Short mmCIF file of C-alpha atoms and ligand atoms in Angstrom, two decimals:
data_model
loop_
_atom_site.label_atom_id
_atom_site.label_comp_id
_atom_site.label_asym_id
_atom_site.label_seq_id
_atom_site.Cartn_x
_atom_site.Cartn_y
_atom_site.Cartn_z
CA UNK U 1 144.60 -37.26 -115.75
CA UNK U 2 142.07 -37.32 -112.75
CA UNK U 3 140.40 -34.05 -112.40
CA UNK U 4 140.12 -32.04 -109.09
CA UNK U 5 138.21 -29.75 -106.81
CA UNK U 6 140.26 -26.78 -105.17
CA UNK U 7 138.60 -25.06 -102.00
CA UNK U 8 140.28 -21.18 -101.75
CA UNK U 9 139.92 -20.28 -98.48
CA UNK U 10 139.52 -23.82 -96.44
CA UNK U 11 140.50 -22.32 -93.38
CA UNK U 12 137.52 -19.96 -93.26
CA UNK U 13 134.16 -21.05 -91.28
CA UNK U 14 132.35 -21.81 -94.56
CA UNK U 15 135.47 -23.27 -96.27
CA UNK U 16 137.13 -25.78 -93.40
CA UNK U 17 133.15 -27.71 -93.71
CA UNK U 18 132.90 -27.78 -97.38
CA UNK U 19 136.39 -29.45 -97.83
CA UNK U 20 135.56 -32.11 -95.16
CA UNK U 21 132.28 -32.72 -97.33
CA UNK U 22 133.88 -32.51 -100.65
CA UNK U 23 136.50 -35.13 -99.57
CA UNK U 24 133.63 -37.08 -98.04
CA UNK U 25 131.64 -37.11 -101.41
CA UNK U 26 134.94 -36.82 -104.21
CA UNK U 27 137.54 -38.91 -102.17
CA UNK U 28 140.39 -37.22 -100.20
CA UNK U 29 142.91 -36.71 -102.67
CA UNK U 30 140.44 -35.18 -105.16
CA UNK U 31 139.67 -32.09 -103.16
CA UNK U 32 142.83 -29.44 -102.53
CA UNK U 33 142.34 -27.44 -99.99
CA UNK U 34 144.54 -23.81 -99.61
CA UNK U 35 144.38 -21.02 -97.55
CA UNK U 36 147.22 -18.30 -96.57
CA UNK U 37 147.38 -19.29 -93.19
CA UNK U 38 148.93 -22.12 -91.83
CA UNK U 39 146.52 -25.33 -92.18
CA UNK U 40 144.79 -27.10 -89.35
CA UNK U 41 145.70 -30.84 -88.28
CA UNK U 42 142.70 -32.10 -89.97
CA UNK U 43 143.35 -29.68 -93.24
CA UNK U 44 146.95 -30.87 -93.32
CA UNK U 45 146.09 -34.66 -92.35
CA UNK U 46 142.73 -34.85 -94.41
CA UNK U 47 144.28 -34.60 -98.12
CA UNK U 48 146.14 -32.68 -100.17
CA UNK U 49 147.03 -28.69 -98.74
CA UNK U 50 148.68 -26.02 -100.66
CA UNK U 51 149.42 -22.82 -98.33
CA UNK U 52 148.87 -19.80 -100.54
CA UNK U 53 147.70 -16.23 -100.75
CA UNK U 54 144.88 -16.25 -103.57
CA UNK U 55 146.10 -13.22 -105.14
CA UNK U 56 149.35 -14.93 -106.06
CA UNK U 57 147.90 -15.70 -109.34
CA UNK U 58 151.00 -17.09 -110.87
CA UNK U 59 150.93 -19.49 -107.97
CA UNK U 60 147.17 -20.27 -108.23
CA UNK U 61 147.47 -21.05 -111.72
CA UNK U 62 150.29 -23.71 -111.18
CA UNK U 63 148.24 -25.31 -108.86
CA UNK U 64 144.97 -25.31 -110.94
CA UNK U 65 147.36 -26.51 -114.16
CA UNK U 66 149.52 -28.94 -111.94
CA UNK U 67 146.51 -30.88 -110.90
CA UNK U 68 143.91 -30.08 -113.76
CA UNK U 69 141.19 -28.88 -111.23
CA UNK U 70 138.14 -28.26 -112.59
CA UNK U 71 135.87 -27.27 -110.09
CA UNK U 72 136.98 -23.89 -107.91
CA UNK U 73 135.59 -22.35 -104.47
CA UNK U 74 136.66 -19.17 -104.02
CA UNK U 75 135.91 -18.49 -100.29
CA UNK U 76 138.77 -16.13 -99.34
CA UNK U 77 137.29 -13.10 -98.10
CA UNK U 78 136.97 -10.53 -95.52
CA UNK U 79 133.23 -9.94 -93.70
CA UNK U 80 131.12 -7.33 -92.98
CA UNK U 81 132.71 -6.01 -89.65
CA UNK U 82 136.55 -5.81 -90.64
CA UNK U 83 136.18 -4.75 -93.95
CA UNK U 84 134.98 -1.71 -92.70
CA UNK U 85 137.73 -1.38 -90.49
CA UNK U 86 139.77 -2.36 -93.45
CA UNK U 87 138.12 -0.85 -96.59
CA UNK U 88 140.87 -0.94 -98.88
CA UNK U 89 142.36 -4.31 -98.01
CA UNK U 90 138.91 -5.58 -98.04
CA UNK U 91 137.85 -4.40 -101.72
CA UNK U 92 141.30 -5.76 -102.67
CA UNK U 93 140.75 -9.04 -101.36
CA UNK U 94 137.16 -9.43 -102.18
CA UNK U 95 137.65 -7.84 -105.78
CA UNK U 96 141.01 -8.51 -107.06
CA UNK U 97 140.61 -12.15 -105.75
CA UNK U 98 137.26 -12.90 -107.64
CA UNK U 99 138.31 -10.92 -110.94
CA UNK U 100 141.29 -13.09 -110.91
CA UNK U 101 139.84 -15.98 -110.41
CA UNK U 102 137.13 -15.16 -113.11
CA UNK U 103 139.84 -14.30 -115.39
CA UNK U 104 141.95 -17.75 -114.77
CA UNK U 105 138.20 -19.51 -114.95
CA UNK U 106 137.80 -18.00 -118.45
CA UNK U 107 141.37 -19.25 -119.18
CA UNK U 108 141.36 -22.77 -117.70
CA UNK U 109 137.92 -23.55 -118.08
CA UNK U 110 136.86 -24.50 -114.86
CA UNK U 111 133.55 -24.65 -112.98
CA UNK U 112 133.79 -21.45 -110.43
CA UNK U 113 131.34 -20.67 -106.90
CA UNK U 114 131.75 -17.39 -105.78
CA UNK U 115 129.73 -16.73 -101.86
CA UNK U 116 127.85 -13.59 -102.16
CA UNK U 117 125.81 -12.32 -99.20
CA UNK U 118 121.97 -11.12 -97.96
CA UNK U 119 124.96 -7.71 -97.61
CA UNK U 120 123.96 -6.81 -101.08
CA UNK U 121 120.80 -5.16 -100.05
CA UNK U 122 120.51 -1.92 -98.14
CA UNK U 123 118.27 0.07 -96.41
CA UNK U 124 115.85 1.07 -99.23
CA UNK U 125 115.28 -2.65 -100.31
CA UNK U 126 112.00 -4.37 -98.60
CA UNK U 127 112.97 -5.53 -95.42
CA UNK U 128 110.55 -8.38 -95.45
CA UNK U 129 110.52 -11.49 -97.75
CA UNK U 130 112.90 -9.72 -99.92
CA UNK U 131 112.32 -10.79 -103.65
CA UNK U 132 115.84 -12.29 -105.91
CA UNK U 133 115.45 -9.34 -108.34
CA UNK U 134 115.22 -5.87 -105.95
CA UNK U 135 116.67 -3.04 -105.24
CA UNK U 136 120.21 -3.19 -103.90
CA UNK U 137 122.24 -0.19 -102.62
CA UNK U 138 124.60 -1.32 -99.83
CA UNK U 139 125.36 0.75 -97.51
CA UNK U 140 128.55 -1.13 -96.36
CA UNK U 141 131.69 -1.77 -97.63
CA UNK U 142 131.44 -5.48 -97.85
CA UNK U 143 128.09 -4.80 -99.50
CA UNK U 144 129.65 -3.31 -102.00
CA UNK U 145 132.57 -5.79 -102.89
CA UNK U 146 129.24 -8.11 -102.75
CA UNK U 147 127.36 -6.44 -105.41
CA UNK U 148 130.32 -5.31 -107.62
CA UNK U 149 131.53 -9.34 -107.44
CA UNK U 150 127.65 -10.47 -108.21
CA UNK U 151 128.00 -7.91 -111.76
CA UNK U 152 131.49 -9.28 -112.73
CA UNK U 153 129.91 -12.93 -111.80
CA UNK U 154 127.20 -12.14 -114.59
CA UNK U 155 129.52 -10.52 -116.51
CA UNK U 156 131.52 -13.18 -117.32
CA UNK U 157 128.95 -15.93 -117.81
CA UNK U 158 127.88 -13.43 -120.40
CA UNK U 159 130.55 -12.40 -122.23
CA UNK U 160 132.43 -15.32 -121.45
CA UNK U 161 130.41 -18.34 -121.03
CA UNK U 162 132.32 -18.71 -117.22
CA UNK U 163 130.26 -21.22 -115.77
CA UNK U 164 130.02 -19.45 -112.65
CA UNK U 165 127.81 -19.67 -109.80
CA UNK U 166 126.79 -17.78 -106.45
CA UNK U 167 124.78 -18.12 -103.28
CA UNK U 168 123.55 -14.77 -101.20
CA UNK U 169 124.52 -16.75 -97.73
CA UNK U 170 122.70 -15.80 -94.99
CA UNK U 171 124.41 -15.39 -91.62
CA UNK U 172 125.80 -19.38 -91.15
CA UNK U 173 125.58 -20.85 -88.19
CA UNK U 174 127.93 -23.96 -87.28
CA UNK U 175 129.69 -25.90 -84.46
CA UNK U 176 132.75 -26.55 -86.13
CA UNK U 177 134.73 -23.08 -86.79
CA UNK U 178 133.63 -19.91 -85.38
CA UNK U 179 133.64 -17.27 -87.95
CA UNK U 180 135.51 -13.92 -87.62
CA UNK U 181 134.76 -10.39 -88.41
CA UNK U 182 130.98 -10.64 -89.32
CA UNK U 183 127.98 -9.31 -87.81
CA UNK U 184 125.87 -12.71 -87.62
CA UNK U 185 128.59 -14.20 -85.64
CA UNK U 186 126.72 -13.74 -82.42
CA UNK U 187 124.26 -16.59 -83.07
CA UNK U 188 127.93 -18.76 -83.19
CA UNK U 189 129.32 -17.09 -79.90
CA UNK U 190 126.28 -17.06 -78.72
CA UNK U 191 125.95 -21.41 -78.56
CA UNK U 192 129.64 -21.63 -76.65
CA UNK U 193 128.78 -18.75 -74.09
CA UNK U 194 125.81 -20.72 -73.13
CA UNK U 195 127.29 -23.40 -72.03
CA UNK U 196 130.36 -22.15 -71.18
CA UNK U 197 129.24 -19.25 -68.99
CA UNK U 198 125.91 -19.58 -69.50
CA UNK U 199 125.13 -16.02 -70.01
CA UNK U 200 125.85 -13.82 -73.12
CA UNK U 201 126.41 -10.35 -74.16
CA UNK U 202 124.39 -9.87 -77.26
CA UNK U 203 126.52 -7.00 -79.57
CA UNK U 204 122.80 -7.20 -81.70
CA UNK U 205 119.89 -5.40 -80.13
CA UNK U 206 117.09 -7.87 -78.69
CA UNK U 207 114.43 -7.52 -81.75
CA UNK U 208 116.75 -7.37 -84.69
CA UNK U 209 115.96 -9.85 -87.00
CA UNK U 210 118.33 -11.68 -89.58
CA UNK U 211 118.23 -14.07 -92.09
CA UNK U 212 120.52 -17.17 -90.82
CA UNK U 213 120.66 -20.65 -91.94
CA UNK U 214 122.71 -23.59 -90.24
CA UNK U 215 125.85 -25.00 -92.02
CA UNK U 216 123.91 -28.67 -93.21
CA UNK U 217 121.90 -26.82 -95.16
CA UNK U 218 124.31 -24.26 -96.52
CA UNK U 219 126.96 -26.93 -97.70
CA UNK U 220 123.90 -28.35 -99.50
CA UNK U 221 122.99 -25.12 -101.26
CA UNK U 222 126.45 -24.73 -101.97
CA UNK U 223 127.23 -28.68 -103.48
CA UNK U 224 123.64 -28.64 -104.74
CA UNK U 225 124.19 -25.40 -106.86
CA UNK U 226 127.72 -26.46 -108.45
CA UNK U 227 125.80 -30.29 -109.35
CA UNK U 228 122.80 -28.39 -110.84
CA UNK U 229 122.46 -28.93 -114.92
CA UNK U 230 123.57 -25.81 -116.45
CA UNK U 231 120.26 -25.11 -118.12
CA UNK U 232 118.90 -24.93 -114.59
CA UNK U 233 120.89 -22.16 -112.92
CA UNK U 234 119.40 -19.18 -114.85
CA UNK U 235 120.93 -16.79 -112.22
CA UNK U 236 124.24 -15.77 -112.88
CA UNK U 237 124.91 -13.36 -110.44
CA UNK U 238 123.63 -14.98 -107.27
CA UNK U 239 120.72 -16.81 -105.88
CA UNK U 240 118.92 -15.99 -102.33
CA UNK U 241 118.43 -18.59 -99.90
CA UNK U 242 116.60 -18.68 -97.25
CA UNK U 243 115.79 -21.12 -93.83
CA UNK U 244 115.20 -19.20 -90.80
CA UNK U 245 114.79 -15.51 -89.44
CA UNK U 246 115.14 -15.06 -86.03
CA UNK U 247 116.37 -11.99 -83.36
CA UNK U 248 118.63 -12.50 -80.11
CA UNK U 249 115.65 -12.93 -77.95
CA UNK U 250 113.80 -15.51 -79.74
CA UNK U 251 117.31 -17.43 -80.14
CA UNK U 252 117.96 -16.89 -76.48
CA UNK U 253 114.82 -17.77 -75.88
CA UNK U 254 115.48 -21.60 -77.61
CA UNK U 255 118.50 -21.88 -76.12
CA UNK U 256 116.12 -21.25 -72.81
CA UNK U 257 114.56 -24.36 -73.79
CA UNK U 258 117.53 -26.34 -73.01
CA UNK U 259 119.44 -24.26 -70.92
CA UNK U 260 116.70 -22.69 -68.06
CA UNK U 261 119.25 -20.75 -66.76
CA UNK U 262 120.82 -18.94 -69.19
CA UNK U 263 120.56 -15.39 -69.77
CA UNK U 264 121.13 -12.99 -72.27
CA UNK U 265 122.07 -9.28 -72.23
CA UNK U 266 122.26 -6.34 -75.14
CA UNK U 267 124.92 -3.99 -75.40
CA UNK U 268 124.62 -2.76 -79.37
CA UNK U 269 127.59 -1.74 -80.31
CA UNK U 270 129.00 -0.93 -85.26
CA UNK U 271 127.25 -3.93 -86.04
CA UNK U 272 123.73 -2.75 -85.41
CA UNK U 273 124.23 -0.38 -88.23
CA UNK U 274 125.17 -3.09 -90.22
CA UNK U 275 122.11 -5.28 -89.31
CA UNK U 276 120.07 -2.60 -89.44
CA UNK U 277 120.91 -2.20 -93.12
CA UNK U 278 119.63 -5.49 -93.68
CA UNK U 279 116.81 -7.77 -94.20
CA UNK U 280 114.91 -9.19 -91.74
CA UNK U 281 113.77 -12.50 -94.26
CA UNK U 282 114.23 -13.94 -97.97
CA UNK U 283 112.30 -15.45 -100.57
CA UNK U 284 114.18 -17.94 -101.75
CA UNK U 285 111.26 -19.03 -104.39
CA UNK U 286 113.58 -18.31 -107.48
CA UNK U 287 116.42 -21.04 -106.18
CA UNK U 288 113.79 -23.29 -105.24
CA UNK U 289 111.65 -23.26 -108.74
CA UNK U 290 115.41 -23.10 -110.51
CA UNK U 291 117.57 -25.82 -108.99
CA UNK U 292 115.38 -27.70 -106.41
CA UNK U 293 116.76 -25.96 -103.15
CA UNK U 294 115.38 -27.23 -100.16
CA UNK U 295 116.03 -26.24 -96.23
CA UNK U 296 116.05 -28.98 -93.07
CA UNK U 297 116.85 -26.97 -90.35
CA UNK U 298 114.69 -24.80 -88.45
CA UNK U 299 115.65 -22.85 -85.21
CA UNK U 300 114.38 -25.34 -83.03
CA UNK U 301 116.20 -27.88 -84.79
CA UNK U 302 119.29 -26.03 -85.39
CA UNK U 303 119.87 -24.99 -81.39
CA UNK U 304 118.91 -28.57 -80.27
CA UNK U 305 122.07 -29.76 -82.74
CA UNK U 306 124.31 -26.89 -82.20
CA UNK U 307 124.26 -27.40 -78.41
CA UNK U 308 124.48 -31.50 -78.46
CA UNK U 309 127.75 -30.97 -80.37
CA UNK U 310 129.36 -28.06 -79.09
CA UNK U 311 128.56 -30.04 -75.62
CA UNK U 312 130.38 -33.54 -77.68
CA UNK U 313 133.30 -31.30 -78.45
CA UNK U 314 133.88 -30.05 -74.66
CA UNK U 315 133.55 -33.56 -73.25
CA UNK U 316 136.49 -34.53 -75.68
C1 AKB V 401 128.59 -11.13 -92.08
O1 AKB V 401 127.93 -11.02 -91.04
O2 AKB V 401 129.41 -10.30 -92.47
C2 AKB V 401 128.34 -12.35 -92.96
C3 AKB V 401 127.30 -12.11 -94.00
C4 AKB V 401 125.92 -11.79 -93.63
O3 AKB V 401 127.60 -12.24 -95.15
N1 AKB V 401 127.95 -13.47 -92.16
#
């Protein structure tokens, strides 16, 4: 029986990319995409869809079994900003979803990728170039789920031999799906209000720096990580990754570049807290020595992209 790849979570920013990318690579009927809403005409159209609510386990598991899927993506999950609006749905979600899933891995024997986030540090780790192996003390609730899911993730490889593996994602910036409920979205919102409106309310103060990276090079972390030989992913809780680090202002200031008019304004608002809690840049060396991880996109390159497409999809 053919095997397959099963994306949790396809609706999601990170999620709706990767399937279109695993169906590109693995061929259309090889990659099952679900998600607990309703799917998208290019979800539903692209290949196979199951709607479900990744906590149905018993549901889960007759979809892994039913189609012998061997490869899992668990990107169901809520972000920084509405978990902590929503701290106990979030920690169910974000816990009881992984555990789960680390459980039916252990069972079914498949290959598992678990998103973790730059979330797991706080403010007492080094803000700058902030090393794989640190100190982490979130101070958010998402944070936490992060760091709790990054032990289990080791956990299991341990006890277990689950071959699982995790990326700390920095913000992720893309053209295709807007995220929802994080606090990097503004360098998303940030691309349509420019030219849209060609102004933009920035929710981040001007000089706060974050790590970000655009989606190209995240969905090759994320493929490049799962392909990796086993002997060379010798972090089992979760890699950092790093391309860019950049504030508001300097982004503004690129979008500038191409956009002379367009202004930005700063009204901070919960998220700054959140932001402020993290770090400002990566090192990445560990997942570059490890598994060959490589970045292509720089700010410069990332805006001049972001805009010619958002632009493509407003013509059409
Ligand atoms: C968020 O802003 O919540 C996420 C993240 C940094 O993981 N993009």
């Amino acid at each position: 029986m053919k095997e397959s790849i099963l994306v949790i979570g396809a609706k999601g920013q990170i999620g709706s990319e990767l399937v279109e990318e695993l169906r590109r690579i693995n061929g259309s009927s090889n990659v099952i995409a679900t998600d607990i809403k309703e799917p998208s005409p290019e979800l539903r159209d692209g290949g196979p869809f199951v709607q479900l609510d990744v906590l149905d386990f018993p549901k889960l598991l007759e979809v892994v079994k039913k189609n012998n899927v061997k490869q899992v993506y668990l990107l169901a999950a809520l972000l920084s900003a509405t978990a902590e609006q929503k701290i106990k749905s979030a920690w169910k979600l974000n816990m009881e979803g992984l555990l789960g899933t680390l459980e039916m891995a252990k069972e079914e024997k498949f290959k598992l990728f678990w998103p973790s986030s730059i979330a797991v540090f706080g403010p007492s780790t080094p803000k700058v170039n902030t090393p794989q192996f640190t100190i982490t003390e979130p101070s958010t609730v998402y944070g936490i789920s992060k760091l709790a899911g990054e032990r289990w993730c080791e956990y299991y490889f341990q006890k277990f031999g689950v071959d699982v593996r995790s990326i700390r994602y920095p913000g992720l910036i893309g053209y295709k799906t807007e995220p929802g409920g994080g606090t990097t979205d503004y360098a998303v919102h940030i691309f349509h209000e420019a030219l849209k409106t060609k102004t933009y309310e920035s929710f981040l103060s001007a000089n706060t720096a974050l790590p970000m990276m655009y989606m190209h090079d995240a969905l090759n972390a994320t493929i490049g990580l799962m392909d990796a030989d086993p002997s060379r992913v010798k972090v089992r809780s979760s890699y950092n990754i790093a391309s860019m680090s950049f504030t508001p202002q300097q982004l503004a200031d690129e979008i500038c570049k191409h956009i002379p008019e367009f202004k930005i304004t700063y009204k901070p608002d919960v998220r700054q807290q959140y932001a402020d809690s993290w770090p400002q840049s990566i090192d990445d060396s560990v997942a570059r020595a490890d598994w060959g991880w490589q970045h292509e996109y720089d700010l410069a390159k990332m805006t001049k992209d972001m805009l010619e497409h958002i632009q493509q999809m407003v013509e059409h």
